[in-house]
């Protein structure tokens, strides 16, 4: 068995050509891996930009979905649709505010609308029927979180609402509709801007703040930004590259910039430090060292086979191989 193994190791390639091809393979493999990683990162950045373009609160959406489901079974709501008086409506509004929209939701303006089974308003501040009120649905993309009764309407970056609607039934018979509208009291507080550039601020988004700097523009005016990249307060047409499918990537000053325009008035810019060369060199170093370790193990195994697993014979072969390597340049 040892003779057969020794025969297999007999025609090993010379070290210089082998190292050359190993170097070529390591370089090409590292380049391909870095390229595909960059492509995946660009796809991820596009998803981040889409998420940043919408001022949505996932926790709030989940809470509103729960509230929307509870309203249909709430005894206070059932009592209002039984008596249908202005006093009952005012009492219902006060009790629902106290029961569902206290604490962190005090910074939202909550409007409550009620309609009878035909969609006619019941003691609302305006005379819109439920069908006229529903015109906002044509301006929204789709219902939120797979709930056909909960919508998000964004009129501008600083002006948006959560709108929830529920049918109220008594003994399976439709008796009316209840609708709540949450609108931020102060969507974004005023803050001083430097005269030309604004430094980033910590505004949340912890999952991406370590990787990216980003800014959101409404009508080419900066409305929010994150991290320390100096975004201009205002953009002009010549500052924005030509967008293909509403997205463009630009390499500038050692940074990779992504421009994403979800609507005609809104623009999201996400900036990432370009580290492709560093990533390539790091990956190349790891892979090259790994190949060298494999070659070293291969050489040790080769010596063990030729020495018939005897340490003394292995030391002799090692001395012979070293002398061969030293004499080879002289003989040539």
JSON list of C-alpha atoms in Angstrom, two decimals, residues 80-282:
[
{"chain": "A", "resi": 80, "resn": "UNK", "atom": "CA", "xyz": [-72.48, 53.59, 20.33]},
{"chain": "A", "resi": 81, "resn": "UNK", "atom": "CA", "xyz": [-74.04, 51.96, 17.28]},
{"chain": "A", "resi": 82, "resn": "UNK", "atom": "CA", "xyz": [-76.94, 50.88, 19.44]},
{"chain": "A", "resi": 83, "resn": "UNK", "atom": "CA", "xyz": [-77.81, 54.39, 20.71]},
{"chain": "A", "resi": 84, "resn": "UNK", "atom": "CA", "xyz": [-76.21, 56.63, 18.00]},
{"chain": "A", "resi": 85, "resn": "UNK", "atom": "CA", "xyz": [-76.13, 59.96, 19.83]},
{"chain": "A", "resi": 86, "resn": "UNK", "atom": "CA", "xyz": [-73.66, 62.86, 19.78]},
{"chain": "A", "resi": 87, "resn": "UNK", "atom": "CA", "xyz": [-72.98, 62.35, 23.49]},
{"chain": "A", "resi": 88, "resn": "UNK", "atom": "CA", "xyz": [-72.26, 58.65, 22.91]},
{"chain": "A", "resi": 89, "resn": "UNK", "atom": "CA", "xyz": [-69.88, 59.58, 20.08]},
{"chain": "A", "resi": 90, "resn": "UNK", "atom": "CA", "xyz": [-67.93, 62.03, 22.26]},
{"chain": "A", "resi": 91, "resn": "UNK", "atom": "CA", "xyz": [-67.76, 59.49, 25.07]},
{"chain": "A", "resi": 92, "resn": "UNK", "atom": "CA", "xyz": [-66.61, 56.79, 22.64]},
{"chain": "A", "resi": 93, "resn": "UNK", "atom": "CA", "xyz": [-63.79, 59.02, 21.32]},
{"chain": "A", "resi": 94, "resn": "UNK", "atom": "CA", "xyz": [-62.55, 59.82, 24.85]},
{"chain": "A", "resi": 95, "resn": "UNK", "atom": "CA", "xyz": [-62.65, 56.19, 25.98]},
{"chain": "A", "resi": 96, "resn": "UNK", "atom": "CA", "xyz": [-60.91, 54.83, 22.86]},
{"chain": "A", "resi": 97, "resn": "UNK", "atom": "CA", "xyz": [-58.15, 57.46, 23.21]},
{"chain": "A", "resi": 98, "resn": "UNK", "atom": "CA", "xyz": [-57.65, 56.40, 26.81]},
{"chain": "A", "resi": 99, "resn": "UNK", "atom": "CA", "xyz": [-57.82, 52.68, 26.09]},
{"chain": "A", "resi": 100, "resn": "UNK", "atom": "CA", "xyz": [-55.73, 52.38, 22.90]},
{"chain": "A", "resi": 101, "resn": "UNK", "atom": "CA", "xyz": [-53.84, 55.57, 22.10]},
{"chain": "A", "resi": 102, "resn": "UNK", "atom": "CA", "xyz": [-52.03, 56.66, 25.24]},
{"chain": "A", "resi": 103, "resn": "UNK", "atom": "CA", "xyz": [-48.31, 56.77, 26.09]},
{"chain": "A", "resi": 104, "resn": "UNK", "atom": "CA", "xyz": [-46.06, 56.88, 23.04]},
{"chain": "A", "resi": 105, "resn": "UNK", "atom": "CA", "xyz": [-49.03, 57.59, 20.77]},
{"chain": "A", "resi": 106, "resn": "UNK", "atom": "CA", "xyz": [-49.67, 61.01, 22.33]},
{"chain": "A", "resi": 107, "resn": "UNK", "atom": "CA", "xyz": [-47.61, 62.56, 19.54]},
{"chain": "A", "resi": 108, "resn": "UNK", "atom": "CA", "xyz": [-50.26, 61.50, 17.01]},
{"chain": "A", "resi": 109, "resn": "UNK", "atom": "CA", "xyz": [-53.49, 63.31, 16.25]},
{"chain": "A", "resi": 110, "resn": "UNK", "atom": "CA", "xyz": [-56.27, 60.72, 16.38]},
{"chain": "A", "resi": 111, "resn": "UNK", "atom": "CA", "xyz": [-59.48, 61.39, 14.45]},
{"chain": "A", "resi": 112, "resn": "UNK", "atom": "CA", "xyz": [-62.44, 59.06, 14.85]},
{"chain": "A", "resi": 113, "resn": "UNK", "atom": "CA", "xyz": [-65.13, 58.72, 12.17]},
{"chain": "A", "resi": 114, "resn": "UNK", "atom": "CA", "xyz": [-68.33, 56.71, 12.35]},
{"chain": "A", "resi": 115, "resn": "UNK", "atom": "CA", "xyz": [-70.77, 55.78, 9.60]},
{"chain": "A", "resi": 116, "resn": "UNK", "atom": "CA", "xyz": [-74.06, 53.91, 9.52]},
{"chain": "A", "resi": 117, "resn": "UNK", "atom": "CA", "xyz": [-74.61, 50.73, 7.56]},
{"chain": "A", "resi": 118, "resn": "UNK", "atom": "CA", "xyz": [-75.23, 52.78, 4.38]},
{"chain": "A", "resi": 119, "resn": "UNK", "atom": "CA", "xyz": [-71.99, 54.76, 4.70]},
{"chain": "A", "resi": 120, "resn": "UNK", "atom": "CA", "xyz": [-73.69, 57.96, 5.88]},
{"chain": "A", "resi": 121, "resn": "UNK", "atom": "CA", "xyz": [-71.59, 59.89, 8.44]},
{"chain": "A", "resi": 122, "resn": "UNK", "atom": "CA", "xyz": [-72.66, 59.79, 12.08]},
{"chain": "A", "resi": 123, "resn": "UNK", "atom": "CA", "xyz": [-71.68, 62.98, 13.98]},
{"chain": "A", "resi": 124, "resn": "UNK", "atom": "CA", "xyz": [-68.41, 63.45, 12.04]},
{"chain": "A", "resi": 125, "resn": "UNK", "atom": "CA", "xyz": [-66.65, 66.79, 11.59]},
{"chain": "A", "resi": 126, "resn": "UNK", "atom": "CA", "xyz": [-67.28, 66.63, 7.83]},
{"chain": "A", "resi": 127, "resn": "UNK", "atom": "CA", "xyz": [-70.15, 65.40, 5.71]},
{"chain": "A", "resi": 128, "resn": "UNK", "atom": "CA", "xyz": [-68.18, 62.97, 3.55]},
{"chain": "A", "resi": 129, "resn": "UNK", "atom": "CA", "xyz": [-69.76, 59.56, 3.05]},
{"chain": "A", "resi": 130, "resn": "UNK", "atom": "CA", "xyz": [-67.55, 56.50, 3.51]},
{"chain": "A", "resi": 131, "resn": "UNK", "atom": "CA", "xyz": [-67.27, 56.11, -0.28]},
{"chain": "A", "resi": 132, "resn": "UNK", "atom": "CA", "xyz": [-66.10, 59.72, -0.66]},
{"chain": "A", "resi": 133, "resn": "UNK", "atom": "CA", "xyz": [-63.69, 59.22, 2.25]},
{"chain": "A", "resi": 134, "resn": "UNK", "atom": "CA", "xyz": [-62.28, 56.13, 0.55]},
{"chain": "A", "resi": 135, "resn": "UNK", "atom": "CA", "xyz": [-60.78, 58.21, -2.27]},
{"chain": "A", "resi": 136, "resn": "UNK", "atom": "CA", "xyz": [-57.43, 57.95, -0.42]},
{"chain": "A", "resi": 137, "resn": "UNK", "atom": "CA", "xyz": [-57.25, 54.28, -1.50]},
{"chain": "A", "resi": 138, "resn": "UNK", "atom": "CA", "xyz": [-56.56, 55.33, -5.09]},
{"chain": "A", "resi": 139, "resn": "UNK", "atom": "CA", "xyz": [-53.49, 57.25, -3.86]},
{"chain": "A", "resi": 140, "resn": "UNK", "atom": "CA", "xyz": [-51.95, 54.42, -1.83]},
{"chain": "A", "resi": 141, "resn": "UNK", "atom": "CA", "xyz": [-50.04, 51.44, -3.11]},
{"chain": "A", "resi": 142, "resn": "UNK", "atom": "CA", "xyz": [-51.79, 48.68, -1.18]},
{"chain": "A", "resi": 143, "resn": "UNK", "atom": "CA", "xyz": [-53.14, 47.89, 2.28]},
{"chain": "A", "resi": 144, "resn": "UNK", "atom": "CA", "xyz": [-50.57, 47.52, 5.04]},
{"chain": "A", "resi": 145, "resn": "UNK", "atom": "CA", "xyz": [-49.28, 44.24, 6.48]},
{"chain": "A", "resi": 146, "resn": "UNK", "atom": "CA", "xyz": [-51.72, 42.11, 4.47]},
{"chain": "A", "resi": 147, "resn": "UNK", "atom": "CA", "xyz": [-54.67, 43.78, 6.24]},
{"chain": "A", "resi": 148, "resn": "UNK", "atom": "CA", "xyz": [-57.23, 45.15, 3.79]},
{"chain": "A", "resi": 149, "resn": "UNK", "atom": "CA", "xyz": [-58.63, 47.40, 6.52]},
{"chain": "A", "resi": 150, "resn": "UNK", "atom": "CA", "xyz": [-55.41, 49.28, 7.33]},
{"chain": "A", "resi": 151, "resn": "UNK", "atom": "CA", "xyz": [-53.81, 51.83, 4.97]},
{"chain": "A", "resi": 152, "resn": "UNK", "atom": "CA", "xyz": [-50.83, 54.18, 4.93]},
{"chain": "A", "resi": 153, "resn": "UNK", "atom": "CA", "xyz": [-51.28, 57.42, 3.01]},
{"chain": "A", "resi": 154, "resn": "UNK", "atom": "CA", "xyz": [-48.26, 59.65, 2.38]},
{"chain": "A", "resi": 155, "resn": "UNK", "atom": "CA", "xyz": [-49.02, 63.06, 0.96]},
{"chain": "A", "resi": 156, "resn": "UNK", "atom": "CA", "xyz": [-45.44, 64.27, 1.39]},
{"chain": "A", "resi": 157, "resn": "UNK", "atom": "CA", "xyz": [-42.47, 63.15, 3.45]},
{"chain": "A", "resi": 158, "resn": "UNK", "atom": "CA", "xyz": [-43.63, 65.14, 6.49]},
{"chain": "A", "resi": 159, "resn": "UNK", "atom": "CA", "xyz": [-47.35, 64.62, 5.97]},
{"chain": "A", "resi": 160, "resn": "UNK", "atom": "CA", "xyz": [-48.72, 61.10, 6.25]},
{"chain": "A", "resi": 161, "resn": "UNK", "atom": "CA", "xyz": [-51.48, 59.15, 7.99]},
{"chain": "A", "resi": 162, "resn": "UNK", "atom": "CA", "xyz": [-52.41, 55.67, 9.13]},
{"chain": "A", "resi": 163, "resn": "UNK", "atom": "CA", "xyz": [-56.04, 54.90, 8.32]},
{"chain": "A", "resi": 164, "resn": "UNK", "atom": "CA", "xyz": [-57.92, 51.93, 9.76]},
{"chain": "A", "resi": 165, "resn": "UNK", "atom": "CA", "xyz": [-61.51, 50.90, 9.01]},
{"chain": "A", "resi": 166, "resn": "UNK", "atom": "CA", "xyz": [-63.68, 48.22, 10.57]},
{"chain": "A", "resi": 167, "resn": "UNK", "atom": "CA", "xyz": [-67.17, 46.92, 9.88]},
{"chain": "A", "resi": 168, "resn": "UNK", "atom": "CA", "xyz": [-69.32, 46.70, 13.01]},
{"chain": "A", "resi": 169, "resn": "UNK", "atom": "CA", "xyz": [-71.79, 43.84, 13.13]},
{"chain": "A", "resi": 170, "resn": "UNK", "atom": "CA", "xyz": [-74.42, 42.77, 15.60]},
{"chain": "A", "resi": 171, "resn": "UNK", "atom": "CA", "xyz": [-75.63, 39.20, 15.32]},
{"chain": "A", "resi": 172, "resn": "UNK", "atom": "CA", "xyz": [-73.91, 39.00, 11.90]},
{"chain": "A", "resi": 173, "resn": "UNK", "atom": "CA", "xyz": [-75.88, 42.05, 10.70]},
{"chain": "A", "resi": 174, "resn": "UNK", "atom": "CA", "xyz": [-73.95, 45.12, 9.51]},
{"chain": "A", "resi": 175, "resn": "UNK", "atom": "CA", "xyz": [-74.82, 48.12, 11.71]},
{"chain": "A", "resi": 176, "resn": "UNK", "atom": "CA", "xyz": [-72.10, 50.56, 10.68]},
{"chain": "A", "resi": 177, "resn": "UNK", "atom": "CA", "xyz": [-68.41, 51.39, 10.15]},
{"chain": "A", "resi": 178, "resn": "UNK", "atom": "CA", "xyz": [-65.79, 52.90, 12.44]},
{"chain": "A", "resi": 179, "resn": "UNK", "atom": "CA", "xyz": [-62.62, 54.52, 11.14]},
{"chain": "A", "resi": 180, "resn": "UNK", "atom": "CA", "xyz": [-59.58, 56.02, 12.88]},
{"chain": "A", "resi": 181, "resn": "UNK", "atom": "CA", "xyz": [-56.92, 58.26, 11.30]},
{"chain": "A", "resi": 182, "resn": "UNK", "atom": "CA", "xyz": [-53.51, 58.77, 12.97]},
{"chain": "A", "resi": 183, "resn": "UNK", "atom": "CA", "xyz": [-51.48, 61.76, 11.80]},
{"chain": "A", "resi": 184, "resn": "UNK", "atom": "CA", "xyz": [-48.24, 62.94, 13.46]},
{"chain": "A", "resi": 185, "resn": "UNK", "atom": "CA", "xyz": [-48.67, 66.18, 15.39]},
{"chain": "A", "resi": 186, "resn": "UNK", "atom": "CA", "xyz": [-45.06, 67.16, 14.55]},
{"chain": "A", "resi": 187, "resn": "UNK", "atom": "CA", "xyz": [-43.69, 64.99, 11.77]},
{"chain": "A", "resi": 188, "resn": "UNK", "atom": "CA", "xyz": [-40.16, 66.39, 12.00]},
{"chain": "A", "resi": 189, "resn": "UNK", "atom": "CA", "xyz": [-38.97, 69.06, 14.42]},
{"chain": "A", "resi": 190, "resn": "UNK", "atom": "CA", "xyz": [-37.03, 72.02, 13.13]},
{"chain": "A", "resi": 191, "resn": "UNK", "atom": "CA", "xyz": [-33.28, 71.84, 13.50]},
{"chain": "A", "resi": 192, "resn": "UNK", "atom": "CA", "xyz": [-30.53, 74.27, 12.53]},
{"chain": "A", "resi": 193, "resn": "UNK", "atom": "CA", "xyz": [-28.63, 73.56, 9.30]},
{"chain": "A", "resi": 194, "resn": "UNK", "atom": "CA", "xyz": [-25.11, 74.72, 8.45]},
{"chain": "A", "resi": 195, "resn": "UNK", "atom": "CA", "xyz": [-24.96, 77.18, 5.61]},
{"chain": "A", "resi": 196, "resn": "UNK", "atom": "CA", "xyz": [-23.66, 74.74, 2.98]},
{"chain": "A", "resi": 197, "resn": "UNK", "atom": "CA", "xyz": [-23.49, 71.18, 4.28]},
{"chain": "A", "resi": 198, "resn": "UNK", "atom": "CA", "xyz": [-25.12, 69.21, 7.04]},
{"chain": "A", "resi": 199, "resn": "UNK", "atom": "CA", "xyz": [-23.40, 66.56, 9.08]},
{"chain": "A", "resi": 200, "resn": "UNK", "atom": "CA", "xyz": [-25.22, 63.30, 9.75]},
{"chain": "A", "resi": 201, "resn": "UNK", "atom": "CA", "xyz": [-27.30, 62.72, 12.85]},
{"chain": "A", "resi": 202, "resn": "UNK", "atom": "CA", "xyz": [-28.28, 59.55, 14.67]},
{"chain": "A", "resi": 203, "resn": "UNK", "atom": "CA", "xyz": [-31.91, 59.02, 13.71]},
{"chain": "A", "resi": 204, "resn": "UNK", "atom": "CA", "xyz": [-32.42, 55.34, 14.31]},
{"chain": "A", "resi": 205, "resn": "UNK", "atom": "CA", "xyz": [-32.17, 52.61, 11.71]},
{"chain": "A", "resi": 206, "resn": "UNK", "atom": "CA", "xyz": [-29.59, 50.80, 13.84]},
{"chain": "A", "resi": 207, "resn": "UNK", "atom": "CA", "xyz": [-29.43, 47.88, 11.44]},
{"chain": "A", "resi": 208, "resn": "UNK", "atom": "CA", "xyz": [-27.99, 50.01, 8.62]},
{"chain": "A", "resi": 209, "resn": "UNK", "atom": "CA", "xyz": [-26.35, 52.95, 10.40]},
{"chain": "A", "resi": 210, "resn": "UNK", "atom": "CA", "xyz": [-23.12, 51.01, 10.90]},
{"chain": "A", "resi": 211, "resn": "UNK", "atom": "CA", "xyz": [-22.86, 50.28, 7.16]},
{"chain": "A", "resi": 212, "resn": "UNK", "atom": "CA", "xyz": [-24.26, 53.31, 5.38]},
{"chain": "A", "resi": 213, "resn": "UNK", "atom": "CA", "xyz": [-24.83, 57.02, 5.46]},
{"chain": "A", "resi": 214, "resn": "UNK", "atom": "CA", "xyz": [-28.12, 58.02, 3.92]},
{"chain": "A", "resi": 215, "resn": "UNK", "atom": "CA", "xyz": [-30.25, 61.06, 3.17]},
{"chain": "A", "resi": 216, "resn": "UNK", "atom": "CA", "xyz": [-33.85, 61.54, 2.09]},
{"chain": "A", "resi": 217, "resn": "UNK", "atom": "CA", "xyz": [-34.83, 64.52, -0.06]},
{"chain": "A", "resi": 218, "resn": "UNK", "atom": "CA", "xyz": [-38.31, 65.87, -0.65]},
{"chain": "A", "resi": 219, "resn": "UNK", "atom": "CA", "xyz": [-38.55, 68.14, -3.69]},
{"chain": "A", "resi": 220, "resn": "UNK", "atom": "CA", "xyz": [-34.72, 68.15, -3.71]},
{"chain": "A", "resi": 221, "resn": "UNK", "atom": "CA", "xyz": [-34.59, 69.57, -0.15]},
{"chain": "A", "resi": 222, "resn": "UNK", "atom": "CA", "xyz": [-32.96, 67.52, 2.61]},
{"chain": "A", "resi": 223, "resn": "UNK", "atom": "CA", "xyz": [-35.50, 66.33, 5.20]},
{"chain": "A", "resi": 224, "resn": "UNK", "atom": "CA", "xyz": [-33.51, 63.69, 7.10]},
{"chain": "A", "resi": 225, "resn": "UNK", "atom": "CA", "xyz": [-30.04, 62.18, 7.10]},
{"chain": "A", "resi": 226, "resn": "UNK", "atom": "CA", "xyz": [-27.94, 59.71, 9.06]},
{"chain": "A", "resi": 227, "resn": "UNK", "atom": "CA", "xyz": [-24.23, 59.32, 9.94]},
{"chain": "A", "resi": 228, "resn": "UNK", "atom": "CA", "xyz": [-21.33, 61.62, 9.15]},
{"chain": "A", "resi": 229, "resn": "UNK", "atom": "CA", "xyz": [-21.35, 61.94, 5.35]},
{"chain": "A", "resi": 230, "resn": "UNK", "atom": "CA", "xyz": [-21.80, 65.65, 4.39]},
{"chain": "A", "resi": 231, "resn": "UNK", "atom": "CA", "xyz": [-24.98, 65.71, 2.32]},
{"chain": "A", "resi": 232, "resn": "UNK", "atom": "CA", "xyz": [-25.92, 69.03, 0.67]},
{"chain": "A", "resi": 233, "resn": "UNK", "atom": "CA", "xyz": [-29.06, 70.74, 1.98]},
{"chain": "A", "resi": 234, "resn": "UNK", "atom": "CA", "xyz": [-30.44, 71.22, -1.53]},
{"chain": "A", "resi": 235, "resn": "UNK", "atom": "CA", "xyz": [-29.89, 69.29, -4.75]},
{"chain": "A", "resi": 236, "resn": "UNK", "atom": "CA", "xyz": [-30.07, 70.67, -8.27]},
{"chain": "A", "resi": 237, "resn": "UNK", "atom": "CA", "xyz": [-30.78, 68.80, -11.48]},
{"chain": "A", "resi": 238, "resn": "UNK", "atom": "CA", "xyz": [-27.10, 68.61, -12.42]},
{"chain": "A", "resi": 239, "resn": "UNK", "atom": "CA", "xyz": [-26.33, 66.98, -9.04]},
{"chain": "A", "resi": 240, "resn": "UNK", "atom": "CA", "xyz": [-28.55, 63.99, -9.79]},
{"chain": "A", "resi": 241, "resn": "UNK", "atom": "CA", "xyz": [-27.26, 61.37, -12.28]},
{"chain": "A", "resi": 242, "resn": "UNK", "atom": "CA", "xyz": [-29.45, 59.86, -14.94]},
{"chain": "A", "resi": 243, "resn": "UNK", "atom": "CA", "xyz": [-31.58, 57.17, -13.33]},
{"chain": "A", "resi": 244, "resn": "UNK", "atom": "CA", "xyz": [-32.35, 53.85, -15.00]},
{"chain": "A", "resi": 245, "resn": "UNK", "atom": "CA", "xyz": [-35.48, 52.27, -13.50]},
{"chain": "A", "resi": 246, "resn": "UNK", "atom": "CA", "xyz": [-35.35, 54.96, -10.78]},
{"chain": "A", "resi": 247, "resn": "UNK", "atom": "CA", "xyz": [-31.91, 53.77, -9.56]},
{"chain": "A", "resi": 248, "resn": "UNK", "atom": "CA", "xyz": [-28.33, 54.87, -10.27]},
{"chain": "A", "resi": 249, "resn": "UNK", "atom": "CA", "xyz": [-24.96, 53.94, -8.77]},
{"chain": "A", "resi": 250, "resn": "UNK", "atom": "CA", "xyz": [-22.04, 56.37, -8.83]},
{"chain": "A", "resi": 251, "resn": "UNK", "atom": "CA", "xyz": [-18.42, 56.00, -7.64]},
{"chain": "A", "resi": 252, "resn": "UNK", "atom": "CA", "xyz": [-17.19, 59.31, -6.31]},
{"chain": "A", "resi": 253, "resn": "UNK", "atom": "CA", "xyz": [-14.30, 60.26, -4.02]},
{"chain": "A", "resi": 254, "resn": "UNK", "atom": "CA", "xyz": [-13.78, 56.76, -2.65]},
{"chain": "A", "resi": 255, "resn": "UNK", "atom": "CA", "xyz": [-17.50, 56.33, -1.94]},
{"chain": "A", "resi": 256, "resn": "UNK", "atom": "CA", "xyz": [-20.18, 54.28, -3.65]},
{"chain": "A", "resi": 257, "resn": "UNK", "atom": "CA", "xyz": [-23.41, 56.31, -3.94]},
{"chain": "A", "resi": 258, "resn": "UNK", "atom": "CA", "xyz": [-26.83, 54.94, -4.75]},
{"chain": "A", "resi": 259, "resn": "UNK", "atom": "CA", "xyz": [-29.58, 57.29, -5.93]},
{"chain": "A", "resi": 260, "resn": "UNK", "atom": "CA", "xyz": [-33.14, 55.99, -5.66]},
{"chain": "A", "resi": 261, "resn": "UNK", "atom": "CA", "xyz": [-36.21, 57.96, -6.71]},
{"chain": "A", "resi": 262, "resn": "UNK", "atom": "CA", "xyz": [-39.47, 56.23, -5.63]},
{"chain": "A", "resi": 263, "resn": "UNK", "atom": "CA", "xyz": [-41.62, 59.21, -6.68]},
{"chain": "A", "resi": 264, "resn": "UNK", "atom": "CA", "xyz": [-41.15, 62.35, -8.73]},
{"chain": "A", "resi": 265, "resn": "UNK", "atom": "CA", "xyz": [-40.68, 64.45, -5.58]},
{"chain": "A", "resi": 266, "resn": "UNK", "atom": "CA", "xyz": [-38.68, 62.10, -3.35]},
{"chain": "A", "resi": 267, "resn": "UNK", "atom": "CA", "xyz": [-35.05, 61.01, -3.61]},
{"chain": "A", "resi": 268, "resn": "UNK", "atom": "CA", "xyz": [-33.03, 58.69, -1.37]},
{"chain": "A", "resi": 269, "resn": "UNK", "atom": "CA", "xyz": [-29.21, 58.67, -1.42]},
{"chain": "A", "resi": 270, "resn": "UNK", "atom": "CA", "xyz": [-27.30, 55.87, 0.33]},
{"chain": "A", "resi": 271, "resn": "UNK", "atom": "CA", "xyz": [-23.50, 56.18, 0.60]},
{"chain": "A", "resi": 272, "resn": "UNK", "atom": "CA", "xyz": [-21.03, 53.43, 1.42]},
{"chain": "A", "resi": 273, "resn": "UNK", "atom": "CA", "xyz": [-17.25, 53.65, 1.71]},
{"chain": "A", "resi": 274, "resn": "UNK", "atom": "CA", "xyz": [-15.72, 51.78, -1.23]},
{"chain": "A", "resi": 275, "resn": "UNK", "atom": "CA", "xyz": [-13.71, 48.91, 0.28]},
{"chain": "A", "resi": 276, "resn": "UNK", "atom": "CA", "xyz": [-13.55, 46.58, -2.73]},
{"chain": "A", "resi": 277, "resn": "UNK", "atom": "CA", "xyz": [-9.74, 46.60, -2.93]},
{"chain": "A", "resi": 278, "resn": "UNK", "atom": "CA", "xyz": [-9.34, 45.98, 0.82]},
{"chain": "A", "resi": 279, "resn": "UNK", "atom": "CA", "xyz": [-11.89, 43.15, 0.69]},
{"chain": "A", "resi": 280, "resn": "UNK", "atom": "CA", "xyz": [-10.14, 41.66, -2.33]},
{"chain": "A", "resi": 281, "resn": "UNK", "atom": "CA", "xyz": [-6.71, 41.75, -0.68]},
{"chain": "A", "resi": 282, "resn": "UNK", "atom": "CA", "xyz": [-8.06, 40.28, 2.57]}
]
